[in-house]
Short mmCIF file of C-alpha atoms in Angstrom, two decimals:
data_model
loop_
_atom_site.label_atom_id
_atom_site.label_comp_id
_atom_site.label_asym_id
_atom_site.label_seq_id
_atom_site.Cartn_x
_atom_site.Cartn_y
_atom_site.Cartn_z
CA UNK A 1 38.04 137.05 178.82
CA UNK A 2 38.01 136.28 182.53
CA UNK A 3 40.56 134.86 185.12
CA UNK A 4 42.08 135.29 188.40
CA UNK A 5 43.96 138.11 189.96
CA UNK A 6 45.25 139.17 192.99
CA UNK A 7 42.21 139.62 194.72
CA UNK A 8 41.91 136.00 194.68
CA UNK A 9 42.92 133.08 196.80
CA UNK A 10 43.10 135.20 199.74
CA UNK A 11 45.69 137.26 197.71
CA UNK A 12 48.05 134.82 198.75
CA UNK A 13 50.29 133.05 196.45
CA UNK A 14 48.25 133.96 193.49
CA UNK A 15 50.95 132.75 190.49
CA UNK A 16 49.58 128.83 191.70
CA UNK A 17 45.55 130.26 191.99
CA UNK A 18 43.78 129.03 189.08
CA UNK A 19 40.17 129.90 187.22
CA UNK A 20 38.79 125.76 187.40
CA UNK A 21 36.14 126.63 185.40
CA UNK A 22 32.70 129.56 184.99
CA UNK A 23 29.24 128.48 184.61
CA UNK A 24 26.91 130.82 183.62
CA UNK A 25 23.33 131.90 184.40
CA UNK A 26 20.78 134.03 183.44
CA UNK A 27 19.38 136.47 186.37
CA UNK A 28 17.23 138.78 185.42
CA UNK A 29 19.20 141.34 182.58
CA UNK A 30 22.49 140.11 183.52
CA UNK A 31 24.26 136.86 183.71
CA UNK A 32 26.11 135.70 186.80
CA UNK A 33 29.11 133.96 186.39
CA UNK A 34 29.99 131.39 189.23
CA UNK A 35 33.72 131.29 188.88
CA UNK A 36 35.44 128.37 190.54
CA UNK A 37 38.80 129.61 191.98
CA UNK A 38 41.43 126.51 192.39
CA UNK A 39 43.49 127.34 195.26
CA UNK A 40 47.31 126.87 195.58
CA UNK A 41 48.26 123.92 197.61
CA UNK A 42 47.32 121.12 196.06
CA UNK A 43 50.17 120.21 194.22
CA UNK A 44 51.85 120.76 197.25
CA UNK A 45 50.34 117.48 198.86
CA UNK A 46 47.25 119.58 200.17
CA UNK A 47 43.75 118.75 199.36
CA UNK A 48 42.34 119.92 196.09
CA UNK A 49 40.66 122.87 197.16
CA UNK A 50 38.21 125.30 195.42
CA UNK A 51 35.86 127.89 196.22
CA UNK A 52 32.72 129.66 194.48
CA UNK A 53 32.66 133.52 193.44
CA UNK A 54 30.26 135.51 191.59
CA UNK A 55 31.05 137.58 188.45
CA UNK A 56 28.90 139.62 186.01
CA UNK A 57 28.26 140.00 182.34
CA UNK A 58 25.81 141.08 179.84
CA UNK A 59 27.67 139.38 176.86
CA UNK A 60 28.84 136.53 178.24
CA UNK A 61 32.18 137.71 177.58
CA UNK A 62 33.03 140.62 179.20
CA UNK A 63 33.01 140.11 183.07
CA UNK A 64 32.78 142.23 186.28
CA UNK A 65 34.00 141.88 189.51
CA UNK A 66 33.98 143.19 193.13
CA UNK A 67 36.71 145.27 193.67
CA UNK A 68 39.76 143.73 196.00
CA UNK A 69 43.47 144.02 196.85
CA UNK A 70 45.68 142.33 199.29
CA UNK A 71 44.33 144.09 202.39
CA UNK A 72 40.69 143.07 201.45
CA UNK A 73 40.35 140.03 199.15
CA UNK A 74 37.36 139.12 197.72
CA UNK A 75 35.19 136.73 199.77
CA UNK A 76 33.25 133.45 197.64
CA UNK A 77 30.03 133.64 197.00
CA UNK A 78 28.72 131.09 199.52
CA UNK A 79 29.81 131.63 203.14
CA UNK A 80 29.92 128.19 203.50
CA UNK A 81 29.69 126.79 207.62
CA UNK A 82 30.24 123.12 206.64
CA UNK A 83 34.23 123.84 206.19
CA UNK A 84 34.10 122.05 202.55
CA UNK A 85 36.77 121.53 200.61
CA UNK A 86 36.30 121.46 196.46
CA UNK A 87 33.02 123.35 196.33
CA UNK A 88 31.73 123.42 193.31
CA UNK A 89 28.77 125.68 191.69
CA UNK A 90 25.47 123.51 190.45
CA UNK A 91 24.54 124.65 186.96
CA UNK A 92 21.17 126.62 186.49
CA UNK A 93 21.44 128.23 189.82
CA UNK A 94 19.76 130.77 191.66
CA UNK A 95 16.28 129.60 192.18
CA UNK A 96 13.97 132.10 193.17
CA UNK A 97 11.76 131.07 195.64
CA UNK A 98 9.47 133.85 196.83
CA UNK A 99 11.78 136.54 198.40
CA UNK A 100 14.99 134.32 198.42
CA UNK A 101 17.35 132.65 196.27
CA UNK A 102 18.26 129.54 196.71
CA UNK A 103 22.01 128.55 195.77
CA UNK A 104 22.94 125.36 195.45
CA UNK A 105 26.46 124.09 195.27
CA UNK A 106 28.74 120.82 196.33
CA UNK A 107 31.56 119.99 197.85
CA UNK A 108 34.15 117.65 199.67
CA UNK A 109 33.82 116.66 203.74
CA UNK A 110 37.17 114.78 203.11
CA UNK A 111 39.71 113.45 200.49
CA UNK A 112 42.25 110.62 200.57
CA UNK A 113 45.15 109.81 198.05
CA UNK A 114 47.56 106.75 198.77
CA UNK A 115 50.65 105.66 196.69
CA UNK A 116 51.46 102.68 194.77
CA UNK A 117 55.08 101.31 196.49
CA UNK A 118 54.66 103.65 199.08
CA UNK A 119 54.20 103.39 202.30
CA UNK A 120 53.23 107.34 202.22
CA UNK A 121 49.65 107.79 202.41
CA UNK A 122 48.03 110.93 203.00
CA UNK A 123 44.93 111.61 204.49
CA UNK A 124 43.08 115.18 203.81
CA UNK A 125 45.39 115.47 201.04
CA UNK A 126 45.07 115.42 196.90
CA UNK A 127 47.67 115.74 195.07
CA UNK A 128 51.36 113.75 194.36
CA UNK A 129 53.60 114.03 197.55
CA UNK A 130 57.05 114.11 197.45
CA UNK A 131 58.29 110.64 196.74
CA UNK A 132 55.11 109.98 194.99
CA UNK A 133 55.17 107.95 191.86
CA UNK A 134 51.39 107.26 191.27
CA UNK A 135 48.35 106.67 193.31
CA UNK A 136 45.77 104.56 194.13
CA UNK A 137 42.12 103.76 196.21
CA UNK A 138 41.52 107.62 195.71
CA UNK A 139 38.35 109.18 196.99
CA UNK A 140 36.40 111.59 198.02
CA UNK A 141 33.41 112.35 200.40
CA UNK A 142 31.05 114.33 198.75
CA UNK A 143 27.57 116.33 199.26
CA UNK A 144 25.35 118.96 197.79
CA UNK A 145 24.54 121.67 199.97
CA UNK A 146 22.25 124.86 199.77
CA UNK A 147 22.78 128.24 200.72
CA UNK A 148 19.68 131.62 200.85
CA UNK A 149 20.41 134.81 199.62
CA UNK A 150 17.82 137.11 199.63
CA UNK A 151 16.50 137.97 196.04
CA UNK A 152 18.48 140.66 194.35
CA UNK A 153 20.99 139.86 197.34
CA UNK A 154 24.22 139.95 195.54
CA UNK A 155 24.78 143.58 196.08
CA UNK A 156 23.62 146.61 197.74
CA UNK A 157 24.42 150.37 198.44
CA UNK A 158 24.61 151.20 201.96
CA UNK A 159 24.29 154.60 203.41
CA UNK A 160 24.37 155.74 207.37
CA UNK A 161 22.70 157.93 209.19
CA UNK A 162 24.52 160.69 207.11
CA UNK A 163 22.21 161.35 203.59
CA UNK A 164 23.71 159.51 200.42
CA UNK A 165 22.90 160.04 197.35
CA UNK A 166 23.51 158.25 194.34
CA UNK A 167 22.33 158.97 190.36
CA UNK A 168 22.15 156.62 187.55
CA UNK A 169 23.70 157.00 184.23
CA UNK A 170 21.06 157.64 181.62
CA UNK A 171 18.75 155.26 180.53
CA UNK A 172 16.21 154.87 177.53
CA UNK A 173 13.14 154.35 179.42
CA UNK A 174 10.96 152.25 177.07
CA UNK A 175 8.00 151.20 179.22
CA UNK A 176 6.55 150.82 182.30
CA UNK A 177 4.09 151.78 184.85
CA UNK A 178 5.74 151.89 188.45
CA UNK A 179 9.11 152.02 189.62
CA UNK A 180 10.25 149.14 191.90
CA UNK A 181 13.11 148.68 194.65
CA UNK A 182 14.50 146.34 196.58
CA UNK A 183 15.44 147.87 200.01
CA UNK A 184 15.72 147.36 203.42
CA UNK A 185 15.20 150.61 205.15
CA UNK A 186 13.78 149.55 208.66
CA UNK A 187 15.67 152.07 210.28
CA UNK A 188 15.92 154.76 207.92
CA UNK A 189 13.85 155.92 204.59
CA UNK A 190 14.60 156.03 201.03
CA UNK A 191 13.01 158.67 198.45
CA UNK A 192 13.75 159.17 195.06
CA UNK A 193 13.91 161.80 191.95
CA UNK A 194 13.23 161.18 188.14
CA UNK A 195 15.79 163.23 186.17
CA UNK A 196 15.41 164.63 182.48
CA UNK A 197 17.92 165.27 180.25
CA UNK A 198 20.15 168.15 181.70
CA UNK A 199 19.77 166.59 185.48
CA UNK A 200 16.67 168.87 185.90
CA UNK A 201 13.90 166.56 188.31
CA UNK A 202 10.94 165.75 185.93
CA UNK A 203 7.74 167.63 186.90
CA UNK A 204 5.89 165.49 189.12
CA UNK A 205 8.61 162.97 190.30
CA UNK A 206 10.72 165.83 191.88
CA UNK A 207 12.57 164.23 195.37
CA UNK A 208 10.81 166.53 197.40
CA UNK A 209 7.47 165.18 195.90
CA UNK A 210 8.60 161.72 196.75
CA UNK A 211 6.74 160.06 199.35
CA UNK A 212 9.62 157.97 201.46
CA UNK A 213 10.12 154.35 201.93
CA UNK A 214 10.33 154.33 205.82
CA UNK A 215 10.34 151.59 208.45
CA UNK A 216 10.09 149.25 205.07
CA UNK A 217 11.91 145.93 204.68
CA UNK A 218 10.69 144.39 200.99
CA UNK A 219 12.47 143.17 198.26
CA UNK A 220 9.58 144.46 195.61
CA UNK A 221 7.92 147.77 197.02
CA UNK A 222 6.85 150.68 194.39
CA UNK A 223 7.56 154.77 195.06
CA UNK A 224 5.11 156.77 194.96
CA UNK A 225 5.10 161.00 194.82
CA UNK A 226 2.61 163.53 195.79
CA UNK A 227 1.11 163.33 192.23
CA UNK A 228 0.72 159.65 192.07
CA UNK A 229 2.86 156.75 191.40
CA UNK A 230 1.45 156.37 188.01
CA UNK A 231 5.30 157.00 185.72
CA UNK A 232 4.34 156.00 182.06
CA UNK A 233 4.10 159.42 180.76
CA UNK A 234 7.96 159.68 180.69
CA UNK A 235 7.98 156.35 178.24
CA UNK A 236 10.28 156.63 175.70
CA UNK A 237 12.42 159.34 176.99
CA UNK A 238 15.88 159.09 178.27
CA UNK A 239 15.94 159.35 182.10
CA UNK A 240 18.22 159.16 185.62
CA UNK A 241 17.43 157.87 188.75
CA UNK A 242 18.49 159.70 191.66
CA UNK A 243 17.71 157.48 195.05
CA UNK A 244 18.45 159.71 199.01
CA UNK A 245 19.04 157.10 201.45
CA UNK A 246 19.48 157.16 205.10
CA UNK A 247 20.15 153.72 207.42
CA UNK A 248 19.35 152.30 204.20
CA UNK A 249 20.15 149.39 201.76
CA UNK A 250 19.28 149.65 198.33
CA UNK A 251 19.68 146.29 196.27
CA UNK A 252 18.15 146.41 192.87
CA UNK A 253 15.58 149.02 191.16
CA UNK A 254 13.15 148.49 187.83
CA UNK A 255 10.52 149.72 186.28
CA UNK A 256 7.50 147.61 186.10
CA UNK A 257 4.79 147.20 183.25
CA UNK A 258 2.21 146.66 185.99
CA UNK A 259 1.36 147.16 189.75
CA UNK A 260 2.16 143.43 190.53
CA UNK A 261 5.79 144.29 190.28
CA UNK A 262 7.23 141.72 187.20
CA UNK A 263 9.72 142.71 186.25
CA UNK A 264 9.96 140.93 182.99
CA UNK A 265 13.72 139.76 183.64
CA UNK A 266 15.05 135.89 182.97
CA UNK A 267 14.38 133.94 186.26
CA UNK A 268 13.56 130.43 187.41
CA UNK A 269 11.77 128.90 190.33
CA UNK A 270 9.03 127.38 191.88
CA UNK A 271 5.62 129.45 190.36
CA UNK A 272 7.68 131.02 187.71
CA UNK A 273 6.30 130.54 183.99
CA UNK A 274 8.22 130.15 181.02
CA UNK A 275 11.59 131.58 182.77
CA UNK A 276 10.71 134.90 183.19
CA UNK A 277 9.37 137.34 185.81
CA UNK A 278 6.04 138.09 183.49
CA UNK A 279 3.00 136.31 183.25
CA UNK A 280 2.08 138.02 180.01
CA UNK A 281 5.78 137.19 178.50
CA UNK A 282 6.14 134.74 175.30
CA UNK A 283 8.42 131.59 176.37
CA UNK A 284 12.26 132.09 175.53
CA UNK A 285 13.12 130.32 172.37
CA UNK A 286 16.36 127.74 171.83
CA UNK A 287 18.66 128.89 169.73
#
């Protein structure tokens, strides 16, 4: 199901690092996972420390992860400058507030754990001490904080000043009008290919045909080719994407049933009706 590895904690004494628990939110056609990862020390005499990373899943069962090893652990999802200790992810994250996301989460500015018939007291820690036999006035200093991501921010492909290129897998294309991306290519371009089946560039949306994303910086821009932008004629055909970049970062990429951009995914924030990225969309029913 999901759980730790050694990637985690720093990969540093990961037999004592612990999953504390996952909530789960929809974003768009995924769910992200906020994974709270108990670190080792705490039953040590440390403080009760825990930190925030992301995970993936389109079943809620199955999750994904970023790659990591000892030489280059993963790093939490909030790179939090307050120093807290015990951070803990707020449920129904990721807001989306115009071209950000807003992540809320919480977390300790200091713990304290005394003893009962002790004279042992131990400030900044949380856990029983050697000697220990039970404790008492416990506490901890607590507040909620809030961290921006840009939308889509999670992840992105990079290239250099040396061409990448990258190709979907296939995909059933059911509808749409324009194809969206989020990229930041202020100092390079970005230009992209529609692929039949067979790899061979559908007539009119060939990469030399595409127009290119240059000196751009927007998290919801169409592409456009020499023959128009207009992509609904390859509905219900199976398709690949195939993006060139250069001094590029490509974050996310859809196909849009309008000009506006909606994508028609599951989000929530300030403006956004009925928890999805559609005006036009019904509301999404209980179960």
């Amino acid at each position: 199901w999901a759980g730790v590895d050694g990637g985690d904690c720093g990969g540093r004494n990961v037999k004592e690092c612990g999953l504390y628990h996952l909530d789960a939110t929809p974003y768009e056609s995924v769910m992200i996972g906020q994974m709270g990862v108990l670190h080792p020390g705490f039953a040590h005499g440390g403080c009760k420390t825990t930190h925030v990373h992301a995970a993936f899943s389109r079943d809620g069962f199955h999750w994904s992860r970023t790659d990591a090893s000892g030489d280059m652990p993963r790093v939490p999802l909030v790179d939090d400058p307050l120093g807290l200790r015990y951070i803990q992810p707020i449920a129904g994250n990721f807001l989306v507030h115009g071209d950000e996301i807003f992540v809320y989460y919480g977390g300790a500015t200091a713990c304290r754990r005394c003893n009962v018939g002790s004279s042992l007291c131990t400030e900044g820690g949380d856990a029983r001490v050697v000697g220990a036999t039970s404790f008492c006035n416990s506490s901890m200093s607590e507040l909620t904080a809030l961290a921006v991501l840009r939308r889509d921010g999670f992840a992105s492909l990079d290239a250099g000043a040396q061409r990448a290129v990258i190709t979907t897998r296939p995909l059933l294309f059911k509808t749409g009008l324009r194809l969206f991306v989020n990229v930041d290519a202020t100092n390079g371009q970005l230009r992209a290919a529609i692929l039949l089946p067979g790899g061979r560039e559908a007539p009119g949306f060939e990469l030399q045909a595409s127009q290119p994303l240059s000196r751009v910086n927007s998290t919801r821009v169409f592409l456009n080719w020499k023959r128009g932008a207009d992509v609904s004629r390859l509905a219900g055909k199976v398709i690949q994407l195939r993006f060139e970049l250069t001094m590029s970062q490509l974050y996310s990429f859809w196909l849009s049933p309008n000009e506006n951009g909606e994508s028609g995914g599951f989000v929530n924030g300030p403006g956004i009706k009925k928890g999805r990225d559609c005006t036009a969309c019904a509301p999404v029913a209980a179960r």
